[in-house]
Amino acid sequence: DQQVKQNSPSLSVQEGRISILNCDYTNSMFDYFLWYKKYPAEGPTFLISISSIKDKNEDGRFTVFLNKSAKHLSLHIVPSQPGDSAVYFCAASAWHDYKLSFGAGTTVTVRA
Amino acid sequence: EAQVTQNPRYLITVTGKKLTVTCSQNMNHEYMSWYRQDPGLGLRQIYYSMNVEVTDKGDVPEGYKVSRKEKRNFPLILESPSPNQTSLYFCASSAGETQYFGPGTRLLVL
């Protein structure tokens, strides 16, 4: 039973526009959330994270929003660039638990 | 350069032939973990280790073994591989909540 769900397997967006990736979770013990980016033939790399005491975290073009009451988070990429084409995984962990639960991933394609 | 390395990167084997996938990290991390990635399922944890000689099962441990005799190494052992273990495997290490992943090992069991 997947505790982290990414319901959109793919997303296509034009270069320069906003990409919005969504993630839902079911475990109320999760209090730390991460986004990983994965290129083909490489391992996932950490992108951005947010703890449950915040509702927004920004890092350059990337912003993660957390809605704890809805058990929902989203990743915004503005503006989208061709190098952003990758698979994005949402992950979550509970306090002091190093174990990560991952979603199935969303493949983002940025069109020129 | 801080990194997690895995070997081999690609492996084709036959059912029942024991194999080991090595994982090594140079960041002095205490926590290490193995995941498998399958289409539509994301990454699922197989085993993890909090420190030397301390290992525990993740979500999908059946058919796998691990050992942690040194801090830097965390090999994944398939004693008798089966076709349902065909997958993409990732090793990861961490000193906090952010995990650093190796490049992956693609395994095909015939």
Short mmCIF file of C-alpha atoms in Angstrom, two decimals, chain B residues 7-106:
data_model
loop_
_atom_site.label_atom_id
_atom_site.label_comp_id
_atom_site.label_asym_id
_atom_site.label_seq_id
_atom_site.Cartn_x
_atom_site.Cartn_y
_atom_site.Cartn_z
CA ASN B 7 29.10 -2.26 -9.10
CA PRO B 8 28.27 -3.69 -11.49
CA ARG B 9 26.12 -1.13 -13.33
CA TYR B 10 24.51 -3.77 -15.52
CA LEU B 11 24.12 -7.50 -14.88
CA ILE B 12 22.42 -10.33 -16.70
CA THR B 13 22.21 -13.61 -14.83
CA VAL B 14 20.20 -16.82 -14.68
CA THR B 15 17.76 -18.03 -12.07
CA GLY B 16 19.44 -19.43 -8.99
CA LYS B 17 22.96 -18.14 -9.58
CA LYS B 18 24.10 -16.23 -6.51
CA LEU B 19 25.20 -12.66 -7.07
CA THR B 20 26.41 -9.66 -5.08
CA VAL B 21 25.99 -6.00 -5.91
CA THR B 22 28.53 -3.84 -4.13
CA CYS B 23 27.91 -0.38 -2.71
CA SER B 24 30.47 1.98 -1.28
CA GLN B 25 30.30 5.55 0.04
CA ASN B 26 33.12 7.96 0.90
CA MET B 27 31.13 10.41 3.03
CA ASN B 28 31.51 8.58 6.35
CA HIS B 29 27.72 8.23 6.55
CA GLU B 30 26.31 5.91 9.18
CA TYR B 31 23.02 5.21 7.40
CA MET B 32 22.92 3.18 4.19
CA SER B 33 20.04 1.68 2.31
CA TRP B 34 19.08 -0.37 -0.74
CA TYR B 35 16.07 0.37 -2.97
CA ARG B 36 14.59 -1.19 -6.04
CA GLN B 37 12.78 0.84 -8.67
CA ASP B 38 9.99 -0.73 -10.69
CA PRO B 39 7.61 0.92 -13.19
CA GLY B 40 4.58 2.43 -11.51
CA LEU B 41 5.90 1.67 -8.01
CA GLY B 42 8.66 4.22 -7.50
CA LEU B 43 11.51 3.28 -5.19
CA ARG B 44 10.88 0.68 -2.51
CA GLN B 45 13.28 0.05 0.33
CA ILE B 46 14.79 -3.44 0.54
CA TYR B 47 17.12 -3.24 3.55
CA TYR B 48 18.79 -0.51 5.53
CA SER B 49 21.64 -0.17 8.01
CA MET B 50 21.95 2.37 10.78
CA ASN B 51 25.61 1.54 11.42
CA VAL B 52 28.22 -1.22 11.24
CA GLU B 53 26.70 -4.60 12.10
CA VAL B 54 23.23 -3.03 12.40
CA THR B 55 20.84 -3.93 9.58
CA ASP B 56 17.07 -4.20 9.27
CA LYS B 57 14.39 -5.08 6.75
CA GLY B 58 12.69 -2.50 4.62
CA ASP B 59 9.43 -2.92 2.72
CA VAL B 60 10.48 -5.66 0.27
CA PRO B 61 13.28 -7.75 1.85
CA GLU B 62 12.25 -11.21 0.58
CA GLY B 63 14.98 -12.86 -1.48
CA TYR B 64 17.71 -10.43 -0.43
CA LYS B 65 20.46 -10.34 2.16
CA VAL B 66 22.82 -7.57 3.23
CA SER B 67 25.83 -7.15 5.45
CA ARG B 68 27.56 -4.15 7.00
CA LYS B 69 31.01 -5.10 8.20
CA GLU B 70 32.57 -1.74 7.40
CA LYS B 71 31.06 1.72 7.53
CA ARG B 72 31.71 2.50 3.88
CA ASN B 73 30.42 -0.75 2.30
CA PHE B 74 26.92 -2.21 2.14
CA PRO B 75 26.68 -5.11 -0.33
CA LEU B 76 23.35 -6.52 -1.52
CA ILE B 77 23.28 -10.30 -1.91
CA LEU B 78 20.82 -12.34 -3.94
CA GLU B 79 21.39 -15.94 -2.86
CA SER B 80 19.06 -17.46 -5.46
CA PRO B 81 17.85 -14.80 -7.89
CA SER B 82 14.47 -15.18 -9.55
CA PRO B 83 12.95 -13.35 -12.54
CA ASN B 84 10.79 -11.19 -10.25
CA GLN B 85 14.01 -9.63 -8.95
CA THR B 86 14.66 -8.12 -12.37
CA SER B 87 14.76 -4.46 -11.51
CA LEU B 88 16.83 -1.28 -11.16
CA TYR B 89 18.63 -1.17 -7.83
CA PHE B 90 19.89 1.90 -6.00
CA CYS B 91 22.13 2.16 -2.98
CA ALA B 92 21.91 5.30 -0.85
CA SER B 93 23.68 6.79 2.15
CA SER B 94 22.75 9.55 4.54
CA ALA B 95 23.92 11.51 7.55
CA GLY B 96 20.52 13.14 8.00
CA GLU B 97 17.20 13.23 6.24
CA THR B 98 18.65 13.77 2.76
CA GLN B 99 19.80 10.59 1.09
CA TYR B 100 22.50 10.44 -1.59
CA PHE B 101 22.05 7.80 -4.24
CA GLY B 102 24.40 5.73 -6.31
CA PRO B 103 24.06 5.54 -10.12
CA GLY B 104 22.03 2.33 -10.07
CA THR B 105 22.48 -1.31 -11.06
CA ARG B 106 20.20 -2.73 -13.72
#
